[in-house]
Amino acid sequence: MIRDIVRWPDPVLAQPCAPIEEVTKTVQTLAQDMLDTMYDAPGRGLAAPQIGISQRMFVMDVAWKDGPAEPVVCINPEITWRSETQVQSGEGCLSIPGLLVDVVRSAEVDLSWTDQNGVSHTSRFDGFASLCIQHETDHLDGIVTLDRVDAGTRDALIAEYEALSK
Ligand code: ZN
């Protein structure tokens, strides 16, 4: 089921999310709804607070826009390592539509997570997947791209965003 996407500055986007205690049917349904909503948007990543649910889960599919879908559901994800090498890129966000924000992030990360079947995984990611993971994990900590730039840049971007929303 496609859910409504919450837009910044909704307070749910600034709130740290609670861990998910158990992968129940409700959690599995939520994961499927998040994938449906992400594909519909269309996007390549979506975190639970973006549909108003303050729980530690995100979904991503970095492949589907260029080939077959590869949906990944990350429950209680934890970044356990970040490379010292950093990259800067313009990041969009489904909750801040129309705005690209230049964010500096680690080029590679290690991620541990539980999937929708309750199976634990650990893997290293690079390229777009690494940036997407850091972006979505930020959402679970109540952080958006606008919180990753200096105050002057942030003010200019917010003015741009407000002009777009008029
Ligand atoms: Zn986002």
XYZ file of N, CA and C and ligand atoms in Angstrom:
499
model
N 0.843 -1.192 0.000
C 0.000 0.000 0.000
C 0.884 1.250 0.000
N 0.551 2.169 -0.877
C 1.332 3.405 -0.949
C 0.885 4.351 0.162
N 1.861 4.840 0.921
C 1.563 5.760 2.025
C 1.965 7.186 1.631
N 1.439 8.147 2.375
C 1.804 9.545 2.139
C 3.213 9.809 2.666
N 3.986 10.544 1.902
C 5.343 10.900 2.327
C 5.308 12.225 3.081
N 5.911 12.195 4.265
C 5.987 13.369 5.126
C 7.032 14.333 4.566
N 6.692 15.619 4.584
C 7.633 16.612 4.064
C 8.270 17.423 5.183
N 9.565 17.733 4.967
C 10.260 18.639 5.869
C 9.533 19.978 5.858
N 9.364 20.698 7.010
C 9.953 20.438 8.335
C 9.032 19.704 9.306
N 8.330 18.690 8.891
C 7.507 17.923 9.838
C 8.395 17.434 10.995
N 7.935 17.618 12.252
C 8.786 17.272 13.411
C 9.196 15.789 13.469
N 8.438 14.891 12.842
C 8.802 13.465 12.900
C 10.169 13.229 12.234
N 10.530 14.118 11.299
C 11.810 13.980 10.591
C 13.002 14.416 11.452
N 12.716 15.072 12.571
C 13.795 15.559 13.441
C 13.947 14.710 14.701
N 13.197 13.629 14.741
C 13.120 12.830 15.963
C 13.888 11.514 15.793
N 14.766 11.151 16.747
C 15.434 9.838 16.647
C 14.399 8.709 16.750
N 14.565 7.671 15.935
C 13.590 6.580 15.877
C 13.907 5.494 16.901
N 12.874 4.774 17.290
C 13.014 3.686 18.264
C 13.404 2.386 17.557
N 14.246 1.563 18.215
C 14.587 0.258 17.634
C 13.344 -0.615 17.486
N 13.397 -1.529 16.529
C 12.312 -2.494 16.329
C 12.669 -3.744 17.120
N 11.783 -4.121 18.044
C 12.088 -5.213 18.981
C 12.043 -6.572 18.296
N 11.099 -6.720 17.364
C 10.870 -8.039 16.776
C 10.303 -7.855 15.374
N 10.694 -8.743 14.459
C 10.171 -8.654 13.092
C 8.820 -9.371 13.040
N 7.768 -8.597 13.294
C 6.406 -9.149 13.310
C 5.770 -8.980 11.926
N 4.578 -9.523 11.775
C 3.811 -9.335 10.531
C 3.589 -7.847 10.251
N 3.336 -7.098 11.310
C 3.120 -5.652 11.169
C 4.359 -4.977 10.583
N 5.536 -5.405 11.046
C 6.792 -4.843 10.536
C 6.969 -5.226 9.070
N 6.619 -6.481 8.724
C 6.745 -6.940 7.336
C 5.807 -6.160 6.412
N 4.601 -5.892 6.894
C 3.643 -5.102 6.112
C 4.159 -3.681 5.929
N 4.715 -3.134 6.990
C 5.276 -1.786 6.915
C 6.415 -1.741 5.887
N 7.269 -2.780 5.898
C 8.387 -2.844 4.937
C 7.850 -2.857 3.505
N 6.818 -3.653 3.266
C 6.244 -3.724 1.914
C 5.618 -2.391 1.529
N 4.925 -1.755 2.454
C 4.334 -0.434 2.188
C 5.422 0.587 1.861
N 6.546 0.492 2.564
C 7.649 1.442 2.314
C 8.241 1.212 0.926
N 8.365 -0.059 0.525
C 8.866 -0.338 -0.830
C 7.874 0.175 -1.876
N 6.591 -0.099 -1.675
C 5.562 0.380 -2.612
C 5.645 1.905 -2.749
N 5.782 2.577 -1.609
C 5.812 4.042 -1.581
C 7.079 4.568 -2.261
N 8.215 3.886 -2.009
C 9.485 4.298 -2.620
C 9.432 4.163 -4.144
N 8.934 3.021 -4.629
C 8.882 2.815 -6.084
C 7.911 3.789 -6.744
N 6.815 4.095 -6.039
C 5.813 4.997 -6.582
C 6.331 6.436 -6.656
N 7.220 6.799 -5.729
C 7.587 8.219 -5.536
C 8.095 8.947 -6.805
N 9.027 8.461 -7.617
C 9.873 7.275 -7.448
C 11.189 7.658 -6.776
N 11.691 6.731 -5.943
C 12.965 6.989 -5.273
C 13.778 5.728 -5.152
N 14.972 5.867 -4.558
C 15.851 4.710 -4.388
C 16.099 4.368 -2.929
N 15.503 5.179 -2.033
C 15.623 4.890 -0.605
C 14.494 5.583 0.130
N 14.026 4.966 1.210
C 12.961 5.579 2.017
C 13.092 5.064 3.450
N 13.050 5.985 4.403
C 13.137 5.617 5.815
C 11.753 5.733 6.455
N 11.501 4.904 7.486
C 10.172 4.852 8.106
C 9.648 6.225 8.561
N 10.485 7.096 9.165
C 9.936 8.401 9.575
C 9.401 9.222 8.402
N 9.847 8.905 7.185
C 9.349 9.637 6.012
C 7.894 9.305 5.698
N 7.375 8.232 6.317
C 5.925 8.004 6.223
C 5.298 8.141 7.622
N 6.013 8.856 8.500
C 5.461 9.206 9.804
C 5.608 8.149 10.881
N 6.431 7.111 10.609
C 6.618 6.023 11.576
C 8.016 6.132 12.175
N 8.091 6.411 13.481
C 9.383 6.671 14.102
C 10.041 5.375 14.589
N 10.357 4.506 13.629
C 10.997 3.221 13.936
C 12.207 3.031 13.028
N 13.189 2.249 13.562
C 14.471 2.140 12.851
C 14.404 1.120 11.709
N 13.923 1.582 10.580
C 13.892 0.738 9.381
C 13.962 1.637 8.151
N 14.747 1.193 7.150
C 14.671 1.857 5.850
C 14.675 0.808 4.754
N 14.230 1.219 3.581
C 14.281 0.342 2.406
C 15.101 1.053 1.344
N 15.758 0.265 0.498
C 16.456 0.883 -0.628
C 16.506 -0.087 -1.802
N 16.644 0.498 -2.969
C 16.868 -0.274 -4.180
C 17.664 0.634 -5.110
N 18.970 0.392 -5.143
C 19.828 1.285 -5.926
C 19.901 0.839 -7.382
N 19.263 -0.299 -7.703
C 19.397 -0.889 -9.040
C 18.213 -0.638 -9.962
N 17.031 -0.468 -9.389
C 15.809 -0.611 -10.195
C 15.635 0.429 -11.291
N 16.281 1.602 -11.130
C 16.085 2.609 -12.184
C 16.879 2.270 -13.442
N 17.870 1.369 -13.293
C 18.716 1.000 -14.438
C 18.621 -0.473 -14.813
N 17.812 -1.254 -14.108
C 17.746 -2.686 -14.396
C 16.740 -3.358 -13.486
N 16.886 -4.682 -13.283
C 15.937 -5.399 -12.425
C 15.962 -4.873 -10.985
N 14.817 -4.922 -10.327
C 14.704 -4.443 -8.950
C 15.523 -5.314 -7.998
N 16.156 -4.657 -7.020
C 16.891 -5.365 -5.966
C 16.523 -4.738 -4.629
N 15.279 -4.988 -4.170
C 14.845 -4.360 -2.918
C 15.609 -4.881 -1.703
N 15.997 -3.968 -0.829
C 16.675 -4.335 0.419
C 15.906 -3.669 1.560
N 15.575 -4.471 2.587
C 14.902 -3.957 3.778
C 15.899 -4.010 4.933
N 16.172 -2.865 5.544
C 17.155 -2.789 6.633
C 16.447 -2.401 7.930
N 16.365 -3.377 8.839
C 15.748 -3.169 10.152
C 16.879 -3.014 11.173
N 16.763 -2.010 12.043
C 17.806 -1.704 13.037
C 19.202 -1.640 12.397
N 19.350 -0.907 11.303
C 20.657 -0.840 10.640
C 21.678 -0.091 11.498
N 22.930 -0.551 11.448
C 24.009 0.140 12.155
C 25.219 0.227 11.259
N 25.706 1.431 11.082
C 26.955 1.620 10.342
C 28.093 1.354 11.324
N 28.888 0.322 11.050
C 29.934 -0.088 12.002
C 31.314 0.388 11.574
N 31.428 0.907 10.366
C 32.708 1.431 9.878
C 32.427 2.408 8.740
N 33.203 3.501 8.721
C 33.110 4.477 7.626
C 34.518 4.711 7.093
N 34.691 4.737 5.798
C 36.017 4.976 5.218
C 36.434 6.414 5.476
N 37.761 6.626 5.578
C 38.258 7.991 5.725
C 38.092 8.767 4.431
N 38.153 8.067 3.327
C 37.944 8.715 2.033
C 36.512 9.217 1.946
N 36.365 10.503 1.591
C 35.027 11.080 1.519
C 34.704 11.527 0.103
N 33.417 11.612 -0.161
C 32.970 12.108 -1.462
C 31.848 13.105 -1.225
N 31.713 14.039 -2.162
C 30.633 15.024 -2.063
C 29.706 14.816 -3.248
N 28.402 14.831 -2.977
C 27.472 14.725 -4.101
C 26.166 15.434 -3.752
N 25.427 15.808 -4.776
C 24.145 16.467 -4.589
C 23.088 15.421 -4.266
N 22.484 15.517 -3.088
C 21.509 14.516 -2.660
C 20.089 15.078 -2.681
N 19.201 14.344 -3.297
C 17.787 14.656 -3.213
C 17.190 13.887 -2.051
N 15.987 14.283 -1.650
C 15.292 13.586 -0.561
C 13.804 13.665 -0.855
N 13.109 12.533 -0.751
C 11.671 12.512 -1.054
C 10.885 13.414 -0.105
N 11.471 13.716 1.069
C 10.796 14.588 2.032
C 11.141 16.062 1.837
N 12.107 16.327 0.940
C 12.478 17.719 0.629
C 12.463 17.845 -0.895
N 11.287 17.670 -1.498
C 11.230 17.560 -2.962
C 11.720 18.817 -3.669
N 12.475 18.588 -4.740
C 12.921 19.693 -5.569
C 14.269 20.261 -5.176
N 14.789 19.850 -4.004
C 16.040 20.429 -3.532
C 17.179 19.418 -3.631
N 18.315 19.874 -4.161
C 19.534 19.055 -4.152
C 20.494 19.705 -3.162
N 20.996 18.914 -2.217
C 21.888 19.436 -1.192
C 23.235 18.722 -1.312
N 24.319 19.515 -1.428
C 25.659 18.918 -1.512
C 26.091 18.446 -0.127
N 26.261 17.136 0.008
C 26.625 16.552 1.296
C 27.927 15.769 1.130
N 28.813 15.902 2.132
C 30.068 15.148 2.152
C 29.868 13.907 3.014
N 30.186 12.750 2.442
C 30.027 11.492 3.194
C 31.193 10.563 2.907
N 31.307 9.527 3.746
C 32.325 8.503 3.519
C 32.023 7.759 2.219
N 33.082 7.421 1.488
C 32.903 6.724 0.219
C 32.395 5.299 0.439
N 32.856 4.661 1.537
C 32.444 3.276 1.816
C 31.998 3.145 3.265
N 31.071 2.239 3.497
C 30.632 1.928 4.871
C 30.407 0.428 5.016
N 30.521 -0.025 6.265
C 30.054 -1.368 6.627
C 28.723 -1.212 7.327
N 27.747 -2.032 6.928
C 26.409 -1.958 7.532
C 26.005 -3.323 8.074
N 25.480 -3.317 9.305
C 24.839 -4.507 9.862
C 23.355 -4.228 9.953
N 22.525 -5.202 9.604
C 21.081 -4.995 9.673
C 20.368 -6.339 9.732
N 19.083 -6.275 10.024
C 18.211 -7.438 10.011
C 17.226 -7.243 8.872
N 16.957 -8.309 8.116
C 16.013 -8.152 6.998
C 14.572 -8.485 7.425
N 13.663 -8.439 6.462
C 12.236 -8.609 6.767
C 11.893 -10.036 7.184
N 12.856 -10.984 7.003
C 12.641 -12.358 7.470
C 13.348 -12.635 8.798
N 13.928 -11.574 9.384
C 14.600 -11.731 10.672
C 16.034 -12.215 10.555
N 16.573 -12.237 9.334
C 17.943 -12.711 9.106
C 18.924 -11.538 9.238
N 20.039 -11.770 9.950
C 21.053 -10.732 10.145
C 22.058 -10.727 8.999
N 22.501 -9.527 8.637
C 23.480 -9.372 7.556
C 24.531 -8.345 7.964
N 25.735 -8.496 7.410
C 26.765 -7.453 7.476
C 27.418 -7.398 6.113
N 27.585 -6.192 5.592
C 28.176 -6.088 4.270
C 28.847 -4.726 4.101
N 29.819 -4.673 3.174
C 30.472 -3.394 2.835
C 29.839 -2.838 1.563
N 29.598 -1.529 1.562
C 28.964 -0.877 0.403
C 29.815 0.281 -0.071
N 29.828 0.492 -1.371
C 30.489 1.679 -1.918
C 29.547 2.342 -2.924
N 30.056 3.363 -3.615
C 29.257 4.016 -4.648
C 27.969 4.608 -4.102
N 26.939 4.604 -4.946
C 25.670 5.225 -4.558
C 25.049 4.532 -3.345
N 25.187 3.202 -3.253
C 24.584 2.463 -2.134
C 25.118 2.965 -0.793
N 26.430 3.236 -0.734
C 27.033 3.723 0.506
C 26.428 5.076 0.906
N 26.254 5.961 -0.064
C 25.700 7.295 0.217
C 24.239 7.190 0.620
N 23.520 6.304 -0.052
C 22.099 6.093 0.250
C 21.937 5.572 1.685
N 22.766 4.615 2.067
C 22.710 4.056 3.423
C 22.957 5.138 4.470
N 23.946 6.004 4.210
C 24.248 7.063 5.182
C 23.100 8.076 5.254
N 22.505 8.384 4.112
C 21.362 9.301 4.058
C 20.171 8.721 4.848
N 19.869 7.438 4.603
C 18.700 6.820 5.248
C 18.943 6.600 6.741
N 20.177 6.233 7.107
C 20.493 6.060 8.529
C 20.387 7.393 9.259
N 20.787 8.475 8.607
C 20.600 9.811 9.175
C 19.128 10.051 9.517
N 18.231 9.675 8.605
C 16.792 9.862 8.874
C 16.393 9.173 10.186
N 16.956 7.996 10.456
C 16.593 7.260 11.672
C 17.117 7.952 12.922
N 18.105 8.848 12.738
C 18.642 9.629 13.852
C 18.066 11.045 13.879
N 17.055 11.297 13.060
C 16.416 12.612 13.038
C 17.223 13.677 12.304
N 18.075 13.220 11.366
C 18.954 14.140 10.630
C 18.570 14.140 9.151
N 18.445 15.327 8.560
C 18.202 15.424 7.118
C 19.387 16.139 6.461
N 19.394 16.147 5.117
C 20.523 16.721 4.377
C 20.793 18.171 4.803
N 19.726 18.921 5.108
C 19.878 20.331 5.495
C 20.643 20.484 6.805
N 20.715 19.414 7.594
C 21.479 19.442 8.848
C 22.953 19.130 8.604
N 23.316 18.808 7.373
C 24.690 18.395 7.046
C 25.467 19.497 6.323
N 24.898 20.710 6.268
C 25.600 21.825 5.613
C 25.742 22.989 6.597
N 26.610 23.948 6.269
C 26.814 25.076 7.184
C 25.584 25.992 7.200
N 25.530 26.855 8.216
C 24.328 27.654 8.477
C 23.934 28.537 7.293
N 24.935 29.154 6.645
C 24.640 30.042 5.514
C 24.032 29.278 4.347
N 24.639 28.128 4.036
C 24.131 27.286 2.951
C 22.725 26.801 3.274
N 22.530 26.424 4.533
C 21.224 25.936 4.972
C 20.149 27.016 4.767
N 20.449 28.250 5.188
C 19.478 29.341 5.046
C 19.121 29.557 3.576
N 20.145 29.518 2.715
C 19.908 29.734 1.281
C 19.048 28.605 0.708
N 19.340 27.372 1.129
C 18.585 26.226 0.629
C 17.127 26.253 1.106
N 16.934 26.680 2.357
C 15.569 26.749 2.897
C 14.762 27.809 2.138
N 15.418 28.925 1.814
C 14.740 29.968 1.029
C 14.347 29.423 -0.344
N 15.269 28.633 -0.945
C 15.003 28.025 -2.257
C 13.819 27.050 -2.143
N 13.827 26.263 -1.089
C 12.769 25.265 -0.860
C 11.417 25.943 -0.666
N 11.416 27.027 0.124
C 10.163 27.736 0.377
C 9.623 28.356 -0.895
N 10.519 28.857 -1.733
C 10.091 29.430 -3.021
C 9.472 28.346 -3.908
N 10.045 27.139 -3.868
C 9.531 26.010 -4.663
C 8.147 25.586 -4.192
N 7.921 25.661 -2.875
C 6.665 25.147 -2.320
C 5.510 26.128 -2.518
N 5.808 27.355 -2.964
C 4.741 28.357 -3.111
C 3.860 28.074 -4.332
Zn 15.797 11.566 2.628
